[in-house]
mmCIF file of C-alpha atoms in Angstrom:
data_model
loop_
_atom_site.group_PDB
_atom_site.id
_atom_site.type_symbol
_atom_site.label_atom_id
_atom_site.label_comp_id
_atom_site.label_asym_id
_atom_site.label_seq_id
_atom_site.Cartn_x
_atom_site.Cartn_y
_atom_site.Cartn_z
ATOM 1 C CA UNK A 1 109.212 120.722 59.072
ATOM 2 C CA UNK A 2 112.806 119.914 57.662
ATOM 3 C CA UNK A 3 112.637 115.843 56.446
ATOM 4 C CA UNK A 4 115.043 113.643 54.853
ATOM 5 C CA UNK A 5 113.831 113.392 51.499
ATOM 6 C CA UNK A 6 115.871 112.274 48.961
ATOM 7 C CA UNK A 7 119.340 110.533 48.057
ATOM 8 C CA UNK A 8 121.620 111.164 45.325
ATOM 9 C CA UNK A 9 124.767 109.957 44.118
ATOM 10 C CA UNK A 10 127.300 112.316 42.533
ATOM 11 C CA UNK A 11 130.667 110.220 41.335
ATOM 12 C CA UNK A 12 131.803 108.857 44.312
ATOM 13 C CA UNK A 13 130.345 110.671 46.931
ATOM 14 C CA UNK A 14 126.369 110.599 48.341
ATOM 15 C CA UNK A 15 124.265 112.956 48.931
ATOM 16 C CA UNK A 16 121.423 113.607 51.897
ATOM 17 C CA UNK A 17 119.327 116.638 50.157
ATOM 18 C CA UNK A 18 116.748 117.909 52.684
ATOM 19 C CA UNK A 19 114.480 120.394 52.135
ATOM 20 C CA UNK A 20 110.610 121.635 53.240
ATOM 21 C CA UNK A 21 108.888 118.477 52.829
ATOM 22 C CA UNK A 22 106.875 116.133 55.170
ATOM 23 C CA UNK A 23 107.509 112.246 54.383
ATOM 24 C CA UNK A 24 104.706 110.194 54.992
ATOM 25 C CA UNK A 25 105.200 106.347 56.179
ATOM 26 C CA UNK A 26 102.384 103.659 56.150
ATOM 27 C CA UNK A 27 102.747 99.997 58.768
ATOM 28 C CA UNK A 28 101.378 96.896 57.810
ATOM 29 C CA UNK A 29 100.369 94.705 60.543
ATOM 30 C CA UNK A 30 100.712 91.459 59.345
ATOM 31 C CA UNK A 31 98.127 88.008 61.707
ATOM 32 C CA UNK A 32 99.435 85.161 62.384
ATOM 33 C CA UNK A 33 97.048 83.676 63.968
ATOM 34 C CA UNK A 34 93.250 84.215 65.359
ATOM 35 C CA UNK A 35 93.881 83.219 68.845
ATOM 36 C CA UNK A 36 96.354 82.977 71.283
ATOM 37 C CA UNK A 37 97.718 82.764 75.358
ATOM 38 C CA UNK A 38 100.151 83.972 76.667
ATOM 39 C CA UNK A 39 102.017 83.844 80.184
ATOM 40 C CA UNK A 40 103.700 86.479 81.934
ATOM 41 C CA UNK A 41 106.927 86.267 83.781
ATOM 42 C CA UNK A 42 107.684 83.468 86.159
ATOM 43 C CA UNK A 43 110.480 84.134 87.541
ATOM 44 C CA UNK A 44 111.887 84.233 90.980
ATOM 45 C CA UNK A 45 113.959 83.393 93.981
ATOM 46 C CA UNK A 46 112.908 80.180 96.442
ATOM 47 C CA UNK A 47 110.488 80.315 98.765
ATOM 48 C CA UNK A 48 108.865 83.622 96.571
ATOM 49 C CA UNK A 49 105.949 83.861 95.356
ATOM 50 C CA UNK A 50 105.312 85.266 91.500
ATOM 51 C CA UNK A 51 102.194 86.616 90.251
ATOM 52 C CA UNK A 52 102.061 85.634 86.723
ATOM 53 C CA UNK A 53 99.283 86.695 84.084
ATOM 54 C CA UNK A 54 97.696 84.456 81.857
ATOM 55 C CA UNK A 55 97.121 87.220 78.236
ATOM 56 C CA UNK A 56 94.260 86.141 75.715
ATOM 57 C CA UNK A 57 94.907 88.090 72.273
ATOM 58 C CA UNK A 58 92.095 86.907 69.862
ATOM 59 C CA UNK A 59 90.358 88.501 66.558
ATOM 60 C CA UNK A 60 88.044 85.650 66.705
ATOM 61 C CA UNK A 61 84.690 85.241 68.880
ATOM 62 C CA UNK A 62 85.716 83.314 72.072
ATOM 63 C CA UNK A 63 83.309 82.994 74.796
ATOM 64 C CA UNK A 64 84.848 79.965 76.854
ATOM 65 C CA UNK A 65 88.462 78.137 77.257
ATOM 66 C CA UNK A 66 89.593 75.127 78.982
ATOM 67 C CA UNK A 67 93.329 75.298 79.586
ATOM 68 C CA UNK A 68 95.338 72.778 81.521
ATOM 69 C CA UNK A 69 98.759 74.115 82.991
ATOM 70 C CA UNK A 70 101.494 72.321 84.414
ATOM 71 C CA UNK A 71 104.256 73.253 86.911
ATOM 72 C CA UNK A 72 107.357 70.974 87.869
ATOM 73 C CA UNK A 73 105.901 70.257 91.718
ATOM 74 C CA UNK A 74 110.029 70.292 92.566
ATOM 75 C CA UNK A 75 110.061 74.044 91.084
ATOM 76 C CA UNK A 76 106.455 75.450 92.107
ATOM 77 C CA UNK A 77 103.045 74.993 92.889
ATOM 78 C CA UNK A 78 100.050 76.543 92.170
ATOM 79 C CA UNK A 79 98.907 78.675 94.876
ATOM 80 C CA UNK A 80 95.600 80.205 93.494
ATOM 81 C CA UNK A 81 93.830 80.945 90.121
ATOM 82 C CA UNK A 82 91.687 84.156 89.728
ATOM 83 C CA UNK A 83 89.825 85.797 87.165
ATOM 84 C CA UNK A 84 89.839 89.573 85.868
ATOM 85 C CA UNK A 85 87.996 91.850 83.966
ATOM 86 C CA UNK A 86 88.108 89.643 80.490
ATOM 87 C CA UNK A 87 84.664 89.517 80.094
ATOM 88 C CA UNK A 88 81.253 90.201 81.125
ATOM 89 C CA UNK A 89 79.307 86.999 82.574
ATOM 90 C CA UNK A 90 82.766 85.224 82.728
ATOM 91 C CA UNK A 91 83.119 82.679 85.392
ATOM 92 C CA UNK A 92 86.681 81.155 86.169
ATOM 93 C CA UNK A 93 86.777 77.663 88.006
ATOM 94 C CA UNK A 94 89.847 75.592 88.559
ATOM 95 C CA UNK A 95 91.164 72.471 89.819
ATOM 96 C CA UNK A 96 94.208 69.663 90.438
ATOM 97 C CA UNK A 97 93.963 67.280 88.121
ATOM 98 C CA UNK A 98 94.800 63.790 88.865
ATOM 99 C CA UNK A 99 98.726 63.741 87.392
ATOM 100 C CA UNK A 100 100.893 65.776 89.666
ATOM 101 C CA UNK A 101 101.803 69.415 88.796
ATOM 102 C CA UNK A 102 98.603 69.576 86.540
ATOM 103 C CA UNK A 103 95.700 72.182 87.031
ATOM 104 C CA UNK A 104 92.467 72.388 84.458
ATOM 105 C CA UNK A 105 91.250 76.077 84.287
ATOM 106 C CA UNK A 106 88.370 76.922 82.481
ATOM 107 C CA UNK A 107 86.309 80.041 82.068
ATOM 108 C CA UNK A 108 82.785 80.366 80.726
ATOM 109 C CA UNK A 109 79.897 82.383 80.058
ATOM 110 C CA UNK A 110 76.937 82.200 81.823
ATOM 111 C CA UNK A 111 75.397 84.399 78.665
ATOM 112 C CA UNK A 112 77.726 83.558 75.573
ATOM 113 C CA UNK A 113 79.425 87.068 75.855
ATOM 114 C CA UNK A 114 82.752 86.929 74.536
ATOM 115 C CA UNK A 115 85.734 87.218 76.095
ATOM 116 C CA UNK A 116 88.388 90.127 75.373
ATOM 117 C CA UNK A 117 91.517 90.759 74.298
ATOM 118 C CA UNK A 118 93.432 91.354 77.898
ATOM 119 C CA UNK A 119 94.615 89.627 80.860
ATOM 120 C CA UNK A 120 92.658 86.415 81.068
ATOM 121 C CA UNK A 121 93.399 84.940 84.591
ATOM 122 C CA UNK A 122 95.971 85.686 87.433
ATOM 123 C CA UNK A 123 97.969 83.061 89.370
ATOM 124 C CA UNK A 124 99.488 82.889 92.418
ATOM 125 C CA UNK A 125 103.131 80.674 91.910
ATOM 126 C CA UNK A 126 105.226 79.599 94.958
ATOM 127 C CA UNK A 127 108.598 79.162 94.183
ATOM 128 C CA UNK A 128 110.306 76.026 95.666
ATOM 129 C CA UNK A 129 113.518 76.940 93.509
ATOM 130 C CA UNK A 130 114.934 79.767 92.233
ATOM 131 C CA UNK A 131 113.432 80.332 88.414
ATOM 132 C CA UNK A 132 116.090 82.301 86.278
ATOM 133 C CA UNK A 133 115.403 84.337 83.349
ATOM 134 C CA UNK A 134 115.379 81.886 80.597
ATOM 135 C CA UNK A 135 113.311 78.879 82.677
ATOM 136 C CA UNK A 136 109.669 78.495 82.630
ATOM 137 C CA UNK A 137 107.941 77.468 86.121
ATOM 138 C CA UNK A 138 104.728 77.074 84.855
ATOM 139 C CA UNK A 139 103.673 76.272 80.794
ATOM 140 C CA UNK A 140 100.340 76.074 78.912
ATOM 141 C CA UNK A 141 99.974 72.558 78.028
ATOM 142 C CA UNK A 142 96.887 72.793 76.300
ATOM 143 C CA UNK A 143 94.147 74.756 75.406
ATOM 144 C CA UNK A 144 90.468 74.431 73.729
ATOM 145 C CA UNK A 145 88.388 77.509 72.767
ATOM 146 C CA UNK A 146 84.516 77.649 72.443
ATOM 147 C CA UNK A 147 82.652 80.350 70.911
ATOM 148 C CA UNK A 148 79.445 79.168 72.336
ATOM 149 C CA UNK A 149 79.547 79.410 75.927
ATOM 150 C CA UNK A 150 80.973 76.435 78.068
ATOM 151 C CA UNK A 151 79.724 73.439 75.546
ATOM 152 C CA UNK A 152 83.717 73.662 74.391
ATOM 153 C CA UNK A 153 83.017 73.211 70.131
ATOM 154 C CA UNK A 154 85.565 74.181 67.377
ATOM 155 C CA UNK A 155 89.148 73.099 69.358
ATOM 156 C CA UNK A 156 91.568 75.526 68.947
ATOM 157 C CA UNK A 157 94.935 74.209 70.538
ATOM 158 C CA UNK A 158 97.586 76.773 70.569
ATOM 159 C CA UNK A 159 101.283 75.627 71.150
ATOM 160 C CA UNK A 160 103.937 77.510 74.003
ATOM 161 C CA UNK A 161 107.454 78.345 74.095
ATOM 162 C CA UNK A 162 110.470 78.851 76.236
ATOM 163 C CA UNK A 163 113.194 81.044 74.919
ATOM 164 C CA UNK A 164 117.167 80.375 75.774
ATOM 165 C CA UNK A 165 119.583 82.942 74.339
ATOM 166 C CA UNK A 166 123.370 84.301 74.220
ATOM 167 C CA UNK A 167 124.547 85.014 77.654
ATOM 168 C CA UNK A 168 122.809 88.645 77.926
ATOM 169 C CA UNK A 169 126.110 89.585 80.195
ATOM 170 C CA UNK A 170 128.257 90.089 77.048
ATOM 171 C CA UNK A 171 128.691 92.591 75.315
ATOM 172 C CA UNK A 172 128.673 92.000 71.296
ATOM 173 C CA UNK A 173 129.713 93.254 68.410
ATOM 174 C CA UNK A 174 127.898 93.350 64.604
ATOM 175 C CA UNK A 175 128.927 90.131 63.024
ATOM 176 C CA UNK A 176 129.275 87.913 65.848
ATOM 177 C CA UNK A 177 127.739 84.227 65.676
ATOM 178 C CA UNK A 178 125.139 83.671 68.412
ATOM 179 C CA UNK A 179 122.971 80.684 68.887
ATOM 180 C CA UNK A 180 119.735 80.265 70.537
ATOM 181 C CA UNK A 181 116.928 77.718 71.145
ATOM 182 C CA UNK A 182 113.608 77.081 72.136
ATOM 183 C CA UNK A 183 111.450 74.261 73.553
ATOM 184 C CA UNK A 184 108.174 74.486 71.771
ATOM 185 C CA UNK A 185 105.114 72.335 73.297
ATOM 186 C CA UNK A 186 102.198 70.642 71.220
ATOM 187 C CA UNK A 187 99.390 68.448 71.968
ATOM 188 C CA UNK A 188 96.802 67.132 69.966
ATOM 189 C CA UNK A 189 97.876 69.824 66.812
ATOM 190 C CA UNK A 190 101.558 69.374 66.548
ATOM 191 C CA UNK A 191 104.009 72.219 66.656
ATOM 192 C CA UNK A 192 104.290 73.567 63.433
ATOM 193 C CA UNK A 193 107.781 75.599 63.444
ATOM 194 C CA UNK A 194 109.595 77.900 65.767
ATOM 195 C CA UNK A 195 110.762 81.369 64.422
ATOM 196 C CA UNK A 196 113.261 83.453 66.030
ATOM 197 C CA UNK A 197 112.834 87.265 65.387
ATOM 198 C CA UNK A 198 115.891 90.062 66.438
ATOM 199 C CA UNK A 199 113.866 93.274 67.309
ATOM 200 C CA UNK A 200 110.474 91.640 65.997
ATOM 201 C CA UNK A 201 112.412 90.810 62.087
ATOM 202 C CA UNK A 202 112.642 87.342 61.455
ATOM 203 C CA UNK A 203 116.223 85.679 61.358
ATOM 204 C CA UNK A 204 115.304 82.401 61.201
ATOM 205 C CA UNK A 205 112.515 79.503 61.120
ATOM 206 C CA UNK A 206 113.470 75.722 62.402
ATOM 207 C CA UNK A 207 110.537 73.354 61.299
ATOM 208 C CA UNK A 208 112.358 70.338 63.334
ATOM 209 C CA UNK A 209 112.916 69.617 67.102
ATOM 210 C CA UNK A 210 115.504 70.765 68.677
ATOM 211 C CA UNK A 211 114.443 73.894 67.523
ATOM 212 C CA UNK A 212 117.946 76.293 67.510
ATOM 213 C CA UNK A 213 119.543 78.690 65.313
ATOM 214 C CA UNK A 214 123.093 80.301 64.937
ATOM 215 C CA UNK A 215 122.986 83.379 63.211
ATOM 216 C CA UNK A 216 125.054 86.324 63.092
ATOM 217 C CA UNK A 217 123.659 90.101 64.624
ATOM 218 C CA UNK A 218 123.255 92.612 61.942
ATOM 219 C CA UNK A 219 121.726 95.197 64.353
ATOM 220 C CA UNK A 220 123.348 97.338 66.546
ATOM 221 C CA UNK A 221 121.864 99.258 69.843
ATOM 222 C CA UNK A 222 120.116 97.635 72.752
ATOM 223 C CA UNK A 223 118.595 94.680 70.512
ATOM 224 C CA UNK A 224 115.662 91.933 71.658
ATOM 225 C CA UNK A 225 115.778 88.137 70.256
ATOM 226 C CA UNK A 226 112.667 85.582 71.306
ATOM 227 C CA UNK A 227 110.791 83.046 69.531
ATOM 228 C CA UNK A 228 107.390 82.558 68.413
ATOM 229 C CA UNK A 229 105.776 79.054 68.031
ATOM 230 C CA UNK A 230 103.282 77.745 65.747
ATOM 231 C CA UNK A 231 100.807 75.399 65.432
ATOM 232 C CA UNK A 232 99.688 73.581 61.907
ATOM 233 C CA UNK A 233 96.111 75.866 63.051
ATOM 234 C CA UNK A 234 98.539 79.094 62.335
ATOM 235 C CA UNK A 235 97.523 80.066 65.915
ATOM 236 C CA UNK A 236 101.157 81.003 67.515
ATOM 237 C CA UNK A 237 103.010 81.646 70.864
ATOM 238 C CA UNK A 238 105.302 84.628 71.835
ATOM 239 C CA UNK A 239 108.104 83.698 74.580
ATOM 240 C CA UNK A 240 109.188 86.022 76.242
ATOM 241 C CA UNK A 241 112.286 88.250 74.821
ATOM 242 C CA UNK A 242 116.309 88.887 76.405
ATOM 243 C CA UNK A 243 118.028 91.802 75.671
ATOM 244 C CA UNK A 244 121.414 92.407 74.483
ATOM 245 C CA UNK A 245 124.071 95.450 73.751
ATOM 246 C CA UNK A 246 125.557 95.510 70.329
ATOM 247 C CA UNK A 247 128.086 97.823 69.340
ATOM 248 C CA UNK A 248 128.788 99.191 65.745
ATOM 249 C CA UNK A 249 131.568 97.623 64.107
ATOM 250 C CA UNK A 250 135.076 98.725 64.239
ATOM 251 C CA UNK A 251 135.358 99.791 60.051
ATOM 252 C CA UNK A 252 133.503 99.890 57.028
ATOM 253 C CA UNK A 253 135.402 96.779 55.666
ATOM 254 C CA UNK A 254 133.978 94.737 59.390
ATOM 255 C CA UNK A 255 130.071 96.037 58.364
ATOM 256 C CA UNK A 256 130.032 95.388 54.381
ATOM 257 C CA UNK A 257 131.383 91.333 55.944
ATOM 258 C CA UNK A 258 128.211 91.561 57.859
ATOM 259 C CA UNK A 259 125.828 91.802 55.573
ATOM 260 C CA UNK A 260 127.962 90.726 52.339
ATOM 261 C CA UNK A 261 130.204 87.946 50.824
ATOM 262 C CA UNK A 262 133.125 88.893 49.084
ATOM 263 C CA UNK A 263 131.797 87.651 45.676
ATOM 264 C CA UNK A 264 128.902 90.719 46.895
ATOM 265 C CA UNK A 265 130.684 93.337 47.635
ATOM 266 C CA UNK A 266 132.356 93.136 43.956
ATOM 267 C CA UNK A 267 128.673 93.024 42.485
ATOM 268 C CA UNK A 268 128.180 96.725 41.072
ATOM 269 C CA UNK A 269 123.583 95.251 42.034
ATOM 270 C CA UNK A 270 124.377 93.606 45.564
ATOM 271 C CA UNK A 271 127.247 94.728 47.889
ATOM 272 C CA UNK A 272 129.281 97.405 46.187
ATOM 273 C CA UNK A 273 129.263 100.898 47.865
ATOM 274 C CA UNK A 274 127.232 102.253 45.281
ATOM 275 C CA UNK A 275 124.306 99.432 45.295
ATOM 276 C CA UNK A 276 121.120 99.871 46.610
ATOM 277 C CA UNK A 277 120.488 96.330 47.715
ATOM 278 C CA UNK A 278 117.214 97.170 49.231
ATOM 279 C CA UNK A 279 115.623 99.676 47.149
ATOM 280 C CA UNK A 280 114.975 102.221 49.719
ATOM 281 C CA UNK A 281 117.125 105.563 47.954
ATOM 282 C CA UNK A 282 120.083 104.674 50.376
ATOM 283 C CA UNK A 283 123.317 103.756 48.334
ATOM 284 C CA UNK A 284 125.179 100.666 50.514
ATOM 285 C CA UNK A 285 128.011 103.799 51.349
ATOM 286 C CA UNK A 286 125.116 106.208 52.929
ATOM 287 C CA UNK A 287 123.690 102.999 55.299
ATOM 288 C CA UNK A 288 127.037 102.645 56.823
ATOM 289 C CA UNK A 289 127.796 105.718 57.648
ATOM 290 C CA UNK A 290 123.925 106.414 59.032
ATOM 291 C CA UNK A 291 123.917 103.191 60.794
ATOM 292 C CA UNK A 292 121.186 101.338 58.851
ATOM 293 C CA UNK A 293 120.534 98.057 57.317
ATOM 294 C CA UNK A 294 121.119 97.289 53.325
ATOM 295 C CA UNK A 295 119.337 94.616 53.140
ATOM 296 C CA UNK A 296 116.147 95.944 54.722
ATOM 297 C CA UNK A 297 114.388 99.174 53.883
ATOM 298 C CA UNK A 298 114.699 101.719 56.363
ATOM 299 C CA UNK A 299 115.324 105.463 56.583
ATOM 300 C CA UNK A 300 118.386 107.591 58.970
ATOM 301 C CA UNK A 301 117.034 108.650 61.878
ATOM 302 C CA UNK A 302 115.490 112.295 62.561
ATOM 303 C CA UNK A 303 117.973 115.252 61.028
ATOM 304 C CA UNK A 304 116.647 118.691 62.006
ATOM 305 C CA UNK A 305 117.760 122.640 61.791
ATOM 306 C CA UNK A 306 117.882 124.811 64.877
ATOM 307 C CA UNK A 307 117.888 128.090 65.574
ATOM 308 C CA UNK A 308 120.654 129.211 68.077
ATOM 309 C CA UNK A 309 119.889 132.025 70.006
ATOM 310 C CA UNK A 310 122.793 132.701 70.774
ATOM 311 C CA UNK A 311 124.698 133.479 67.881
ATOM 312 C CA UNK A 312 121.789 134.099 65.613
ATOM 313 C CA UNK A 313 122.764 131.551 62.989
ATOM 314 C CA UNK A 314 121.301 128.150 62.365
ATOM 315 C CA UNK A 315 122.612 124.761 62.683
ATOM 316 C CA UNK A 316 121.880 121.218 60.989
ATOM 317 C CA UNK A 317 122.020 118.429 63.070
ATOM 318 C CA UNK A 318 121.619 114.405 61.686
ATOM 319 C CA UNK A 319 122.536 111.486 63.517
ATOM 320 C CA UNK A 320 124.671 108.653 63.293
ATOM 321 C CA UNK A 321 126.767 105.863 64.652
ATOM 322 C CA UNK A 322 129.052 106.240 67.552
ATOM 323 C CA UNK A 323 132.293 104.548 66.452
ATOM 324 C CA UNK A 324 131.324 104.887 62.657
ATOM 325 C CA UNK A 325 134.849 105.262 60.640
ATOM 326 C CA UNK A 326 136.441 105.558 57.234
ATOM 327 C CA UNK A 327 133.559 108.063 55.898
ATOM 328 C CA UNK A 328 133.810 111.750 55.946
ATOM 329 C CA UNK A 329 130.754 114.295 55.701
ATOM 330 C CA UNK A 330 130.284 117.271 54.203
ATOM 331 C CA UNK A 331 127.435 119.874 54.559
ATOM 332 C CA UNK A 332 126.694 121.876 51.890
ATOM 333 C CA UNK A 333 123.997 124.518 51.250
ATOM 334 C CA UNK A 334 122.276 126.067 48.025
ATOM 335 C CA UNK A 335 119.905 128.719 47.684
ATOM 336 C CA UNK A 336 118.330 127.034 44.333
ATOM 337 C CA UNK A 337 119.297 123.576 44.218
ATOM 338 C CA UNK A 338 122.253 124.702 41.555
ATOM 339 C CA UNK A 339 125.114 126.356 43.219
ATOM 340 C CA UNK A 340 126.261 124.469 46.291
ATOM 341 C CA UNK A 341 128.471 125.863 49.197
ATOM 342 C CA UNK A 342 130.569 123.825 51.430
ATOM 343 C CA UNK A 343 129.727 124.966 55.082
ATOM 344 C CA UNK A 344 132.772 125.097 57.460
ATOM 345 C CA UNK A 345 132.377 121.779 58.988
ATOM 346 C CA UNK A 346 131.693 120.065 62.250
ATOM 347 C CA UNK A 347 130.903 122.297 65.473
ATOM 348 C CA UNK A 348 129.765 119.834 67.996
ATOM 349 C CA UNK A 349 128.978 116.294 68.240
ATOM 350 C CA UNK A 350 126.784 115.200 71.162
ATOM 351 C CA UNK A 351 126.033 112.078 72.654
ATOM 352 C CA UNK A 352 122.620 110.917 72.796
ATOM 353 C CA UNK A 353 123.426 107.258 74.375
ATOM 354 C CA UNK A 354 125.821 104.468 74.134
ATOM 355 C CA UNK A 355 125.158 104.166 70.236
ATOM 356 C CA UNK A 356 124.111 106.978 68.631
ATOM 357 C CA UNK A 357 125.045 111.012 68.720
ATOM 358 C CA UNK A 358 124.410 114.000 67.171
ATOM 359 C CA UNK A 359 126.604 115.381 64.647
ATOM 360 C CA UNK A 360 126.141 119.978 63.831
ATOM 361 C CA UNK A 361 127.061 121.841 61.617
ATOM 362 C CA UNK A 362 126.911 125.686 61.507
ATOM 363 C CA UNK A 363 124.940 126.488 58.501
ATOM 364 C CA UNK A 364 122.937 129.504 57.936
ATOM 365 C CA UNK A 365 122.573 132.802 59.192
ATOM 366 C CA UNK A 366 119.561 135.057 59.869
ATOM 367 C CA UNK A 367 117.834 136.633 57.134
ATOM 368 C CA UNK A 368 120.107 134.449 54.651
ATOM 369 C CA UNK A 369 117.760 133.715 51.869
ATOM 370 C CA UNK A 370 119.558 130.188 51.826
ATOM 371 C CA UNK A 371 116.651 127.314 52.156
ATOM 372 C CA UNK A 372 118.179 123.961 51.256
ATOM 373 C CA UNK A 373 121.310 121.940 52.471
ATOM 374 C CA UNK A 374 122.703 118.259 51.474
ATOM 375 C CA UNK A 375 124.915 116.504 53.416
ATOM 376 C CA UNK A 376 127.998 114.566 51.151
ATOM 377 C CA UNK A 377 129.484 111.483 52.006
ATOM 378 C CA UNK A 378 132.693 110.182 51.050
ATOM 379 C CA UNK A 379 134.956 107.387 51.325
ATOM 380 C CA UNK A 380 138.030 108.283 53.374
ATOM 381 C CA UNK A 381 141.136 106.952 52.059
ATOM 382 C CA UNK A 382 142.681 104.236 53.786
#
């Protein structure tokens, strides 16, 4: 297998060098908390009726929960409540409570079994008014765990979210300013803080109700922004996410204002073109023009050599932004890592969606003892 492996900088231009090496990568899952519910979709037109799923995710030993939900009884009502395959033993039982729009749930072992990580309870919504994407027609107003049947000991109240985003119609551009908000609910342990995460990063934490952020998009692609509450417990809700399109910016002068202040971008450590901001082998130049983020560690996406069988030579494809400008690349090749070659340039580039392609280059031909080849690239003058 053919892997990116290493970057080098040679005066002003930067170098991919690839050779036969695997690259290994290690994830760290990070907790944030040991329990937590969930609620599925709501949505829905009037007079419809929603099935919405009630999630448990826990790493601690639950064996019971009480959990009171409330609907607006002008938006929907509460049709049924069901239970599923959480748990062995489990029993669910429900019922109106005496404010209107309120329902207690609570589920129990008849044997202290605990319950599992998975769909927790079902229920049946009837839609009196139309619920659009970014309304919530039914919330989890509060909850107590018990890890010792139904005699509901060590409280565990876990907080909920609603999510409002940019109008998801638009299409964006890296750089522009959106805003979003949430409504985060508490009861007896306060909500803590509400973060908002871009394609699961963090972008920014708001401690204080309203909860809202502006913030500007520094990722391109089909991109996901929702919120995640937390209580002062560190237990933690997920809303659900939008989606957005977010195209590449129109120069390299547009993406280095993204990410950098002009007092940066003169900084030889931070934002010049030959900084490596983020430590990750990738001079500020080379994340441009591979479409990645300097302030984050992160590696181009897949580069590969194929064989084509039909004119016996071999070809070196990498990818990289559509739209990307102002940067020129050069393939070379080398048989030992000394004497480079410059290949004769571009043959084909080839979509792959609304964001990315494919950029080849003819480079070897059969039998040709050649085994390594660099990509260069170089500022274009304006």
């Amino acid at each position: 297998m053919l892997s990116l492996l290493k970057v080098a900088m040679v005066g002003n231009l930067y170098s991919i060098l690839l050779g036969c090496f695997f690259v290994s990568m290690v994830l760290v899952n990070s907790t944030y908390g040991l329990t937590s519910l969930q609620l599925g979709d709501s949505t829905g037109s009037a007079g419809g009726v929603v099935n919405v799923p009630l999630l448990l995710s826990t790493s601690d030993v639950v064996s019971g929960a009480q959990i009171d939900l409330y609907t607006d009884p002008n938006v929907a009502v509460i049709a049924s409540v069901s239970g599923s395959d959480a748990g062995a033993n489990h029993i669910v039982d429900s019922e109106p409570m005496s404010e209107a729009g309120k329902t207690r749930v609570v589920v129990y072992s008849t044997s202290n079994d605990a319950l599992f990580s998975d769909v927790l309870i079902d229920i049946q919504l009837v839609l009196k008014s139309s619920v659009a994407q970014n309304d919530r027609s039914i919330i989890v107003e509060s909850v107590q765990f018990a890890d010792d049947g139904a005699g509901f000991v060590n409280t565990v109240l876990v907080p909920n979210a609603s999510f409002a985003g940019p109008d998801s119609s638009v299409v964006y551009r890296m750089g522009d300013m959106v805003s979003a908000s949430s409504i985060a609910y508490g009861t007896n342990t306060p909500v803590d803080r509400v973060e908002f995460l871009v394609d699961g990063a963090s972008v920014s934490v708001d401690s204080e109700p309203p909860y809202e952020m502006e913030f500007p998009l520094q990722y391109f692609g089909n991109i996901t922004i929702f919120a995640r509450a937390y209580d002062q417990e560190g237990n933690w809700f997920t809303s659900d996410s939008d989606s957005y399109m977010v195209n590449f910016p129109t120069s390299l002068e547009a993406w280095l204002n993204v990410f950098f202040t002009s007092g940066e971008q003169l900084d030889p450590t931070v934002g010049a073109l030959s900084a490596d901001l983020d430590l990750d082998g990738g001079a500020t130049l080379l994340e441009y023009a591979m479409g990645l983020h300097p302030r984050r560690s992160d590696s181009p996406r897949n580069s590969s050599f194929i064989l084509n069988p039909f004119t016996g030579s071999y070809e070196f494809g990498f990818i990289r932004p559509v739209g990307v400008t102002g940067v020129s690349y050069q393939l070379q090749v080398s048989e030992d890592l000394d004497q480079w070659d410059n290949t004769t340039g571009f043959i084909d580039v080839v979509p792959i969606d609304s964001f990315w392609e494919e950029v080849r280059f003819s480079m070897l031909e059969l039998n040709t003892p050649r085994e390594f080849g660099r990509v260069l690239i170089k500022k274009e003058d304006p």
